[in-house]
XYZ file of C-alpha atoms in Angstrom:
709
model
C -0.221 0.087 -0.311
C 1.375 3.815 -0.535
C 2.111 6.019 2.292
C -0.481 7.831 3.268
C -0.035 11.308 3.315
C 0.896 13.078 6.168
C 2.631 16.723 5.056
C 3.742 18.000 1.602
C 7.085 18.173 2.666
C 7.817 14.882 4.509
C 5.911 12.969 1.465
C 8.523 14.182 -0.679
C 11.628 13.430 1.344
C 10.049 9.506 1.855
C 9.765 10.135 -2.011
C 13.351 10.708 -2.340
C 14.628 8.480 -0.058
C 12.680 5.694 -1.648
C 10.149 4.503 0.512
C 7.157 3.150 -1.131
C 5.068 1.487 1.326
C 4.710 2.314 4.863
C 5.740 -0.459 7.892
C 2.606 -2.082 9.944
C 3.795 0.953 12.359
C 4.358 3.224 10.311
C 1.024 2.607 9.135
C -1.069 2.264 12.690
C 0.406 6.068 13.705
C -0.622 7.421 10.269
C -4.167 6.220 10.691
C -4.735 7.569 14.409
C -6.562 10.401 15.081
C -4.469 13.599 14.868
C -3.206 15.716 17.792
C -3.837 12.332 20.087
C -1.698 10.767 22.535
C -0.228 8.128 21.486
C 0.916 4.896 23.577
C 2.525 1.946 21.091
C 4.591 -0.744 21.354
C 6.020 -1.797 18.089
C 9.403 -4.143 17.655
C 12.958 -3.100 16.711
C 14.034 -1.797 13.254
C 9.870 -1.771 12.507
C 10.320 2.151 11.521
C 9.387 3.748 14.876
C 11.463 6.367 14.103
C 10.023 7.708 10.936
C 6.531 6.736 12.606
C 6.794 9.523 15.404
C 8.879 12.082 13.229
C 5.432 11.889 10.516
C 3.072 11.924 13.476
C 4.318 15.102 14.827
C 3.766 16.868 11.409
C 0.689 17.982 11.998
C 1.055 18.802 15.282
C 4.573 21.347 14.843
C 3.971 22.406 10.943
C -0.106 22.136 10.845
C -0.642 24.081 7.338
C 2.772 25.715 6.913
C 4.989 24.245 4.905
C 8.203 25.664 6.884
C 9.265 26.017 10.265
C 9.013 29.703 11.391
C 11.887 31.074 12.618
C 14.323 29.853 15.722
C 13.442 29.961 19.087
C 12.581 27.927 21.802
C 11.933 24.112 20.762
C 8.777 23.110 19.995
C 9.172 19.349 20.078
C 11.728 17.108 22.422
C 12.709 13.500 21.586
C 13.892 11.308 24.583
C 16.204 8.237 23.747
C 18.252 5.444 25.948
C 21.674 5.969 24.556
C 23.662 8.110 23.066
C 24.084 5.903 19.797
C 20.423 6.002 19.272
C 19.901 9.520 19.819
C 21.892 10.128 17.443
C 20.939 8.009 14.976
C 17.433 9.812 15.736
C 18.956 12.872 15.019
C 19.984 11.947 12.105
C 16.940 10.491 10.531
C 15.064 13.558 11.215
C 17.308 15.598 9.856
C 16.364 14.213 6.292
C 12.781 13.446 6.927
C 12.498 17.440 8.090
C 15.408 18.675 5.772
C 12.859 20.464 3.126
C 10.621 21.848 6.401
C 13.593 24.490 7.510
C 14.001 22.330 10.447
C 16.631 22.738 13.555
C 17.795 19.681 15.265
C 20.117 19.869 18.390
C 21.353 16.951 19.745
C 22.300 16.647 23.542
C 24.102 13.772 24.465
C 26.164 12.876 27.243
C 30.237 12.484 26.194
C 29.617 15.436 24.013
C 31.190 18.966 24.983
C 27.985 20.856 27.175
C 29.574 23.928 25.917
C 28.202 23.631 22.491
C 25.030 22.220 23.097
C 24.397 25.582 25.012
C 25.059 27.716 22.310
C 23.285 25.962 19.865
C 20.347 25.758 21.916
C 21.306 29.572 22.467
C 20.799 29.980 18.807
C 17.369 28.305 18.869
C 16.061 25.206 17.458
C 12.784 23.799 16.591
C 13.368 20.037 17.617
C 15.824 18.403 20.563
C 16.964 15.208 20.177
C 18.490 13.900 23.870
C 19.789 11.265 26.448
C 17.364 11.753 30.108
C 20.684 13.285 32.225
C 22.011 15.679 29.554
C 18.932 16.949 29.442
C 18.356 17.446 32.879
C 21.059 18.867 33.163
C 20.646 21.937 30.561
C 16.673 22.063 31.856
C 18.923 22.941 35.236
C 20.967 25.342 34.381
C 18.643 26.993 32.546
C 20.241 26.064 28.768
C 16.792 24.473 27.904
C 13.759 25.675 27.785
C 10.767 23.837 27.710
C 8.008 26.348 28.068
C 7.077 26.121 24.512
C 7.296 22.695 24.297
C 3.728 21.331 21.968
C 5.033 17.410 21.470
C 7.200 15.142 23.788
C 8.315 11.249 22.492
C 9.855 8.919 24.819
C 11.604 6.401 22.668
C 12.435 2.722 23.726
C 10.303 3.525 27.067
C 11.185 0.322 28.781
C 15.035 0.431 27.890
C 14.956 4.064 29.567
C 13.496 2.789 33.265
C 15.181 -0.343 32.668
C 18.792 1.543 32.935
C 17.195 4.023 36.244
C 15.883 7.212 33.995
C 12.808 7.242 35.829
C 13.835 10.068 37.746
C 15.354 11.444 35.333
C 11.933 11.121 32.605
C 9.741 12.439 35.434
C 11.804 15.720 36.287
C 11.762 16.181 32.338
C 7.713 15.481 32.139
C 6.688 17.506 34.837
C 9.276 20.635 33.666
C 7.130 20.073 30.120
C 3.871 22.197 30.094
C 0.995 20.114 30.780
C -0.977 20.873 27.854
C 1.592 19.209 25.315
C 1.465 16.095 23.042
C 2.902 13.046 24.503
C 3.914 10.158 22.660
C 5.936 6.682 24.044
C 7.198 4.138 22.249
C 8.482 0.890 23.667
C 9.180 -2.767 22.888
C 7.206 -3.934 25.637
C 4.401 -2.808 27.562
C 5.205 -3.657 30.906
C 3.700 -2.692 34.178
C 5.476 0.880 34.526
C 5.398 1.442 31.809
C 1.740 1.102 31.370
C 1.523 3.193 34.876
C 3.834 5.516 33.290
C 1.732 6.331 30.197
C -1.311 6.818 32.738
C 0.444 9.806 34.607
C 1.990 11.718 32.205
C -0.612 10.789 28.746
C -4.190 11.974 28.091
C -6.713 9.364 26.941
C -3.799 7.772 24.367
C -4.379 5.633 21.738
C -3.361 2.125 22.583
C -1.379 0.702 19.409
C 0.110 -2.374 19.555
C 1.807 -4.138 16.376
C 3.448 -7.185 18.220
C -0.074 -9.101 19.315
C -0.326 -11.814 16.752
C 2.690 -11.620 14.933
C 5.938 -13.617 14.974
C 8.614 -12.053 16.583
C 11.193 -10.995 14.146
C 9.816 -12.881 11.510
C 12.447 -11.465 9.263
C 14.862 -13.273 11.174
C 15.716 -16.771 11.148
C 16.990 -18.234 14.798
C 19.718 -20.925 15.108
C 21.040 -22.296 18.391
C 24.475 -23.862 18.085
C 25.638 -26.339 20.934
C 29.384 -25.457 21.812
C 32.105 -26.548 24.437
C 32.153 -23.893 27.418
C 35.986 -23.447 26.080
C 35.594 -23.594 22.249
C 33.182 -20.052 22.378
C 35.968 -18.182 20.580
C 36.791 -20.566 18.314
C 33.111 -20.416 17.287
C 32.661 -17.602 16.827
C 35.439 -17.452 14.101
C 33.897 -19.937 12.473
C 30.201 -18.948 12.780
C 31.841 -15.175 10.597
C 33.311 -16.821 7.947
C 30.335 -19.741 7.396
C 27.746 -16.832 7.231
C 30.402 -14.472 5.376
C 27.984 -11.706 5.994
C 28.808 -7.957 5.079
C 28.034 -6.704 8.422
C 27.831 -8.852 11.453
C 27.536 -8.272 15.104
C 29.011 -10.085 18.062
C 27.427 -9.363 21.962
C 29.295 -10.014 24.785
C 28.476 -9.319 28.475
C 30.973 -7.347 29.600
C 33.612 -4.870 28.823
C 36.429 -6.771 29.261
C 35.016 -9.611 27.565
C 34.306 -7.191 24.108
C 38.356 -6.416 24.392
C 38.986 -10.184 24.277
C 37.186 -10.975 21.385
C 37.921 -7.944 19.469
C 42.114 -8.097 19.933
C 41.223 -12.137 19.433
C 39.218 -11.837 16.279
C 42.204 -8.997 15.061
C 44.380 -11.217 15.306
C 43.152 -13.311 12.892
C 42.047 -11.498 10.461
C 38.954 -9.872 10.669
C 38.555 -6.070 10.328
C 36.744 -5.189 13.869
C 35.779 -2.520 15.946
C 34.862 -3.101 19.807
C 31.960 -0.826 21.202
C 31.278 -0.898 24.924
C 30.576 1.635 27.620
C 34.099 2.624 28.612
C 34.723 4.066 25.127
C 34.454 7.926 24.999
C 32.076 9.298 22.865
C 34.251 9.947 19.879
C 35.338 6.739 19.882
C 32.252 5.201 19.725
C 30.688 7.137 16.991
C 34.364 6.643 14.890
C 33.521 2.726 15.313
C 30.165 3.321 14.095
C 31.431 5.175 11.542
C 33.791 2.582 10.317
C 30.945 0.081 9.955
C 28.729 2.814 7.748
C 31.673 3.165 5.444
C 32.542 -0.793 5.079
C 36.090 -0.187 6.492
C 35.151 -2.898 9.329
C 32.704 -5.708 8.846
C 32.317 -7.122 13.090
C 31.476 -5.325 15.593
C 31.690 -6.750 18.808
C 29.601 -4.727 22.143
C 27.920 -5.091 25.438
C 24.389 -4.121 25.463
C 24.704 -0.798 25.180
C 24.597 -1.621 21.172
C 21.254 -3.507 21.559
C 19.473 -0.866 21.804
C 18.208 1.404 18.148
C 21.350 1.070 16.284
C 20.253 0.581 12.557
C 23.543 -0.056 10.951
C 23.788 -0.761 6.992
C 24.022 -4.479 5.601
C 23.936 -6.274 9.625
C 22.711 -9.420 8.551
C 24.358 -11.392 10.827
C 24.342 -11.221 14.900
C 26.101 -13.572 17.160
C 25.454 -14.153 20.822
C 28.665 -15.184 21.895
C 27.174 -14.809 25.660
C 23.623 -15.938 26.079
C 21.403 -12.652 26.968
C 20.036 -12.233 30.932
C 16.638 -12.640 29.619
C 13.946 -12.737 26.848
C 14.148 -8.724 26.434
C 17.698 -8.922 25.876
C 17.154 -11.247 23.339
C 14.897 -9.747 21.252
C 16.640 -6.418 21.473
C 19.945 -7.843 20.500
C 18.143 -9.775 17.562
C 16.747 -6.844 16.006
C 20.066 -5.280 15.291
C 18.991 -7.214 11.623
C 16.731 -8.235 9.899
C 14.582 -4.520 9.914
C 12.898 -2.982 7.111
C 12.092 -5.687 5.267
C 15.666 -7.017 5.120
C 16.564 -10.922 6.130
C 18.881 -11.492 9.103
C 20.351 -14.238 11.454
C 21.041 -14.801 14.976
C 22.978 -17.499 16.001
C 23.222 -18.233 20.032
C 26.611 -19.982 20.625
C 25.223 -22.479 23.501
C 27.448 -24.580 26.086
C 25.615 -27.903 27.196
C 25.503 -26.522 30.858
C 23.212 -23.586 28.878
C 21.151 -25.292 26.740
C 18.098 -25.359 29.128
C 17.369 -21.658 29.739
C 17.760 -21.043 26.332
C 15.404 -23.166 25.329
C 13.276 -21.777 27.836
C 13.891 -18.051 26.824
C 13.198 -19.088 23.515
C 9.899 -20.826 24.312
C 9.176 -17.597 26.501
C 9.719 -15.471 23.234
C 7.452 -17.924 20.873
C 10.781 -18.119 18.747
C 11.619 -21.396 16.726
C 15.217 -21.681 16.708
C 17.361 -24.715 14.928
C 19.726 -26.462 16.394
C 22.577 -27.974 15.113
C 26.469 -28.359 15.760
C 29.526 -25.332 14.688
C 30.232 -25.162 10.909
C 33.252 -27.287 10.480
C 36.010 -26.598 8.518
C 35.108 -28.462 5.480
C 31.706 -26.588 5.807
C 33.765 -23.518 5.554
C 36.033 -24.055 2.672
C 33.116 -25.899 1.037
C 30.762 -22.524 1.055
C 33.696 -20.628 0.473
C 34.128 -22.553 -2.659
C 30.509 -21.598 -3.672
C 30.996 -17.814 -3.018
C 34.275 -18.056 -5.404
C 32.554 -19.829 -8.054
C 29.407 -16.859 -7.562
C 31.472 -13.641 -7.040
C 30.465 -11.168 -9.726
C 33.973 -10.092 -10.892
C 34.574 -13.661 -12.787
C 31.075 -12.329 -14.629
C 31.148 -9.019 -15.272
C 31.718 -7.361 -18.710
C 35.851 -6.140 -17.873
C 35.437 -2.354 -20.280
C 39.541 -1.526 -18.820
C 41.157 -1.833 -21.815
C 44.587 -1.834 -19.926
C 43.527 -4.501 -17.577
C 42.690 -6.896 -20.359
C 45.765 -6.170 -22.409
C 47.831 -7.348 -19.393
C 45.573 -10.161 -19.000
C 46.387 -10.916 -22.309
C 50.299 -11.003 -21.090
C 49.580 -13.496 -18.568
C 48.393 -15.574 -20.265
C 50.646 -15.615 -23.151
C 53.394 -16.126 -20.064
C 51.565 -18.926 -17.709
C 48.522 -20.635 -18.961
C 44.703 -20.651 -18.227
C 45.262 -23.134 -14.972
C 48.268 -21.375 -13.121
C 46.660 -17.835 -13.537
C 43.250 -19.496 -11.765
C 45.516 -20.666 -8.926
C 46.886 -17.685 -8.575
C 43.348 -16.432 -8.173
C 42.213 -18.772 -6.193
C 45.455 -18.140 -3.698
C 44.969 -14.254 -3.844
C 41.361 -14.730 -2.873
C 41.905 -17.509 0.212
C 44.622 -15.406 1.480
C 42.776 -13.007 2.098
C 39.853 -14.911 4.314
C 40.863 -15.918 7.999
C 41.744 -19.336 8.461
C 39.058 -21.555 9.777
C 39.227 -23.383 13.273
C 39.093 -26.874 14.453
C 35.772 -26.810 16.507
C 34.703 -29.729 18.601
C 30.966 -31.295 16.996
C 29.624 -33.511 19.475
C 28.621 -36.760 17.309
C 27.184 -37.777 20.304
C 24.602 -35.178 20.905
C 23.583 -35.255 17.022
C 22.758 -39.089 17.339
C 20.698 -38.029 20.697
C 18.497 -35.289 18.845
C 18.048 -37.557 15.761
C 16.933 -40.992 18.037
C 15.239 -38.820 21.100
C 17.365 -41.417 23.447
C 20.385 -41.245 25.086
C 23.468 -43.482 25.796
C 21.178 -45.589 28.157
C 18.294 -45.986 25.911
C 16.610 -42.806 27.918
C 14.601 -39.878 26.522
C 16.548 -37.502 25.957
C 15.628 -33.822 27.683
C 17.670 -31.119 27.255
C 18.632 -30.337 31.373
C 20.277 -34.798 31.571
C 23.048 -34.599 32.478
C 25.388 -37.470 31.434
C 24.407 -40.739 31.356
C 27.775 -42.513 32.715
C 28.426 -46.153 30.796
C 28.928 -47.316 27.741
C 32.529 -47.326 26.052
C 34.806 -45.307 28.102
C 38.605 -44.372 28.661
C 40.458 -44.305 32.722
C 43.105 -41.870 33.531
C 44.518 -40.812 36.324
C 45.867 -37.813 38.016
C 48.045 -37.385 40.749
C 46.256 -35.765 42.954
C 44.295 -37.240 45.865
C 42.731 -37.460 49.016
C 46.556 -36.748 50.218
C 45.709 -33.466 48.510
C 42.158 -33.044 49.704
C 41.095 -34.144 46.726
C 36.943 -33.505 45.916
C 35.377 -34.080 43.164
C 34.014 -30.860 43.669
C 37.068 -28.738 42.071
C 38.273 -31.925 40.364
C 35.931 -31.830 37.844
C 36.243 -28.028 36.562
C 40.123 -28.862 36.783
C 39.908 -31.774 34.249
C 37.250 -29.830 32.413
C 40.150 -26.867 31.913
C 42.898 -28.986 31.308
C 41.414 -31.233 29.255
C 39.374 -28.849 26.807
C 36.261 -30.881 27.662
C 32.549 -30.266 29.719
C 31.466 -32.354 32.456
C 29.404 -33.998 30.527
C 32.200 -36.034 28.863
C 33.380 -37.097 32.135
C 32.158 -40.328 34.565
C 32.947 -41.801 37.167
C 35.626 -39.765 39.060
C 37.414 -41.749 41.702
C 39.564 -40.994 44.531
C 42.282 -42.771 45.759
C 44.812 -42.292 49.236
C 47.593 -40.182 46.384
C 45.578 -40.393 42.792
C 42.440 -39.715 41.419
C 41.251 -41.906 38.247
C 38.083 -41.009 35.911
C 36.400 -41.567 32.968
C 36.327 -39.763 29.399
C 33.954 -40.385 26.842
C 35.520 -42.659 23.839
C 34.290 -39.338 21.499
C 36.112 -37.148 23.289
C 39.701 -39.339 24.031
C 41.827 -37.842 21.561
C 40.861 -34.653 22.029
C 41.407 -35.029 25.543
C 45.246 -36.833 24.658
C 45.675 -33.782 22.438
C 44.875 -31.304 25.208
C 47.183 -32.525 28.004
C 49.948 -33.138 25.526
C 50.443 -29.490 25.105
C 50.927 -28.846 29.042
C 49.935 -29.084 32.493
C 50.328 -27.395 34.879
C 53.246 -27.757 38.027
C 53.080 -30.259 39.367
C 49.965 -31.801 37.846
C 50.304 -35.657 35.744
C 47.792 -37.167 33.956
C 48.169 -40.380 32.204
C 46.533 -43.076 30.710
C 45.006 -45.566 33.622
C 43.256 -49.392 33.786
C 40.106 -49.480 34.967
C 40.113 -49.890 38.668
C 40.252 -53.593 39.940
C 38.045 -54.822 42.876
C 41.231 -54.580 45.235
C 41.296 -50.810 44.577
C 38.653 -49.034 46.994
C 38.401 -45.329 46.996
C 39.318 -43.481 49.880
C 36.514 -41.195 51.252
C 37.536 -38.258 53.146
C 35.705 -39.542 56.264
C 37.909 -42.808 56.084
C 40.748 -43.081 58.301
C 44.158 -42.649 57.846
C 46.400 -45.889 57.214
C 48.577 -46.351 60.764
C 51.590 -46.316 58.331
C 51.116 -43.016 57.609
C 50.210 -41.857 61.533
C 52.665 -39.641 63.094
C 55.059 -41.034 65.342
C 54.173 -40.116 68.915
C 56.047 -38.563 72.049
C 58.425 -41.605 73.023
C 58.811 -42.394 76.495
C 61.810 -42.477 79.169
C 62.393 -46.238 79.392
C 61.342 -47.458 83.453
C 64.564 -49.060 85.120
C 61.975 -52.318 84.718
C 62.236 -52.822 81.300
C 58.623 -51.128 80.182
C 58.522 -49.014 77.502
C 55.967 -46.298 79.475
C 57.295 -45.084 83.175
C 54.165 -46.042 85.922
C 52.121 -43.787 87.428
C 53.071 -43.430 91.197
C 49.734 -43.246 93.484
C 50.322 -39.084 94.081
C 50.755 -39.906 98.510
C 54.097 -40.792 97.145
C 54.660 -37.474 94.684
C 56.829 -35.354 96.103
C 55.109 -32.475 97.481
C 54.068 -29.613 94.618
C 55.126 -31.365 91.818
C 52.437 -31.259 89.364
C 53.870 -34.374 86.713
C 54.564 -38.241 88.159
C 58.427 -37.768 88.077
C 61.398 -40.519 88.543
C 64.258 -39.210 89.686
C 67.120 -39.549 86.889
C 70.354 -41.369 87.305
C 72.174 -38.764 85.025
C 72.600 -35.949 87.956
C 71.774 -33.534 85.756
C 68.369 -33.068 87.793
C 68.028 -32.902 91.210
C 65.046 -34.974 92.891
C 61.580 -33.884 94.069
C 61.862 -32.007 96.843
C 59.081 -30.174 99.433
C 58.726 -26.719 98.587
C 59.140 -25.630 101.784
C 63.019 -27.380 101.788
C 63.622 -25.164 97.608
C 64.969 -21.872 98.217
C 61.884 -18.612 98.392
C 62.464 -16.260 95.440
C 65.211 -17.843 93.398
C 65.265 -19.357 90.311
C 67.293 -21.763 88.468
C 70.778 -23.177 88.284
C 70.470 -24.399 91.559
C 73.544 -27.438 92.734
C 73.064 -29.597 95.909
C 75.455 -28.994 98.457
C 78.344 -31.857 98.613
C 79.947 -33.792 101.302
C 82.925 -31.546 101.187
C 80.689 -28.497 101.966
C 77.952 -29.214 104.261
C 75.421 -27.025 104.934
C 76.023 -24.774 108.147
C 73.288 -24.878 111.172
C 70.667 -23.292 110.139
C 71.067 -23.146 106.496
C 69.423 -24.570 103.776
C 71.282 -26.711 101.588
C 70.984 -25.179 98.581
C 73.745 -22.772 97.429
C 74.233 -20.200 94.321
C 76.852 -21.755 91.837
C 80.689 -20.409 91.356
C 82.997 -20.756 88.990
C 84.611 -23.678 90.787
C 81.199 -25.681 90.708
C 80.974 -27.931 87.670
C 77.968 -26.666 85.264
C 75.823 -29.606 84.398
C 74.908 -30.338 80.712
C 72.847 -27.723 78.931
C 72.577 -25.643 81.903
C 73.764 -21.560 82.075
C 76.103 -20.987 84.959
C 74.736 -18.015 86.823
C 77.357 -14.606 86.822
C 76.993 -11.882 89.373
C 77.476 -8.489 87.380
C 79.901 -6.360 88.440
C 78.267 -2.679 89.088
C 78.950 0.206 87.460
C 81.051 3.294 88.555
C 79.571 5.002 91.370
C 76.780 1.952 91.792
C 76.676 -0.003 94.495
C 75.724 -3.626 93.516
C 72.921 -5.511 94.842
C 73.904 -7.762 98.065
C 71.109 -9.810 100.498
C 70.777 -8.829 103.770
C 73.401 -9.587 105.945
C 73.264 -11.925 109.434
C 72.956 -8.931 111.342
C 69.997 -7.592 110.156
C 66.997 -8.948 111.805
C 64.275 -10.601 109.417
C 61.234 -8.123 109.089
C 58.402 -7.910 110.887
C 55.512 -10.332 110.833
C 52.961 -9.359 108.484
C 55.151 -7.030 106.670
C 56.756 -6.757 102.796
C 60.343 -6.298 102.738
C 62.087 -2.912 101.232
C 63.295 -4.073 97.077
C 64.639 -0.611 96.390
C 67.846 0.011 95.191
C 70.161 1.260 98.006
C 71.517 4.465 97.213
C 75.264 4.738 98.398
C 75.233 1.348 99.196
C 75.498 2.536 103.193
C 72.059 1.667 103.227
C 70.962 -1.700 104.291
C 67.815 -3.365 103.506
C 64.742 -1.939 105.225
C 61.182 -3.390 105.584
C 58.464 -1.855 103.495
C 56.025 0.103 104.852
C 52.828 -1.318 105.751
C 51.193 -1.637 102.125
C 51.034 -4.810 101.932
C 51.387 -8.464 102.946
C 53.452 -10.819 101.394
C 51.331 -13.731 100.507
C 50.489 -16.328 102.887
C 53.160 -19.178 103.526
C 56.209 -17.644 101.594
C 59.167 -16.761 104.497
C 60.603 -13.838 104.189
C 63.539 -13.588 101.695
C 65.959 -11.064 100.229
C 66.965 -11.571 96.653
C 70.322 -12.144 95.618
C 73.000 -9.809 93.252
C 71.369 -9.022 89.861
């Protein structure tokens, strides 16, 4: 159907642009009553920008052919991201080119001073992001008093990104008597509530209901091993060879890694993530539009509103968070009636989640293994033979003359072979990616290896033909299947579905690998393992090899030796415990007298000198104890030192100092209950004296002056 008449200037712009018939959302918006608020739900890539551009024309221009002189803006368009805002601004530029409209964009990452000067010069339409628009309103640079219409593009995305407060501020600052157009991919509860608050008698237009999700997009789900996602991206890009491809990752670091990896392999690739400045992001998008780059690796920041030319392939290198993310990512291709392909790279552990996501989005995806190198080379041959360069007429006489000279020197076969080599040299080499033949058989038969019905969440069914390996990590190194499983997967480039039984022994662990993965596992471990880790082929454990549980007691031979006991005189291996009444008074342990003389026999506490510490020696017979004196004396230089003991040596007095000395015999003992004075004697002429009554000595301890220090 032809485009309905909207405004003469806009109709001429559409004709010059080659628009022959409207999309469903454009037709529904043009058929709506003029001047009425609209709540539109439409898929990405359905032509929403042109739709609200056409819907605004009667409100902004009326019967006038062109806009009047510049002043405060009469229309405001709010978009969630910088890229989408700039893209909307470019779309409105050509659509309103013949109306004399001045359009100003206000987005984060650009110079705010330049934007303020453009607003001061006057404009008709302002397109921007919520944060930057609010900043201009608060600083008085953006006057909203003359607004006649406000458009919220991708409103659901703005709410998801946390712009609700900014949107509320802007809408409250706009005149109450205005027209509000709200466009969203989904009409969730918060979107409906926003519409009820800021719209008046809005007409609800839903172009998604009853239509298949992204009918122009072919969905493919490819099974890959978790450690081969990067290789699968390479092969998918090579298999389809789309003029433009968009690869999605979930984090900025992943975007950096994939961009570098693809560039090293020979792809013309650019990265796009939130950490880039606005100029860097604009350069990346411009490189895609100009054809200087063929692949763009991006985070979800590029999933909204970007319209890249000839974008025929979208690859989900990492699974999107939810259904909305899947639809918005995939919506970058298959736009405006063009066909596109959306490929999900699904590891075996995420297959169930992806199937539920596709089911909730009503999407039928074709499941398969990754493209093999043979399939890619076959496609290369077909594309080369169908290349228009070989069939197009040659009008360059100089090129024809050079071709004749080549044929005179070389045979046609040699010239053709050289042409093929040149053609292949500019193509990145395909990767050898594992194709799960067992999964293919299960998909064909609907049964797993045990004959059970195959469902996406079924774990690996043990049994069948397996190969045994051993790793030098056992229970002595706290081996546990919880961390052994990922270790084996990482070292051998396999998944947990390829691992069978795991049997942990004291100093090693044996495990099973499927026969399909045996060759790949051996090749992976041959490339090198971590320090101290060794993996070798093994035989199936026999009945006598019993795995060791972490709850099992260790063998007696592995126990550490206990502290040996001193042998008794009677030949026993452990000293006998003496009855408590036979123990020396004050002894804490049942000691027995040593024969080597290193340690005196235990004596009652009252027989030991008080206040003095070891080393003590017992007085010999040649120096009997004096009457009333205890049989203990301090060690002297003449006294032999027992082995391992350090003799006590009197410390010489410093110059002008009097050494410490014990109380002389002439001095009287302190009175009972007093505490001896322990201060340093001054000048050496003051005897020791009792302390004044400031405390009592411990009960049961006789007074004893300390020896010299």
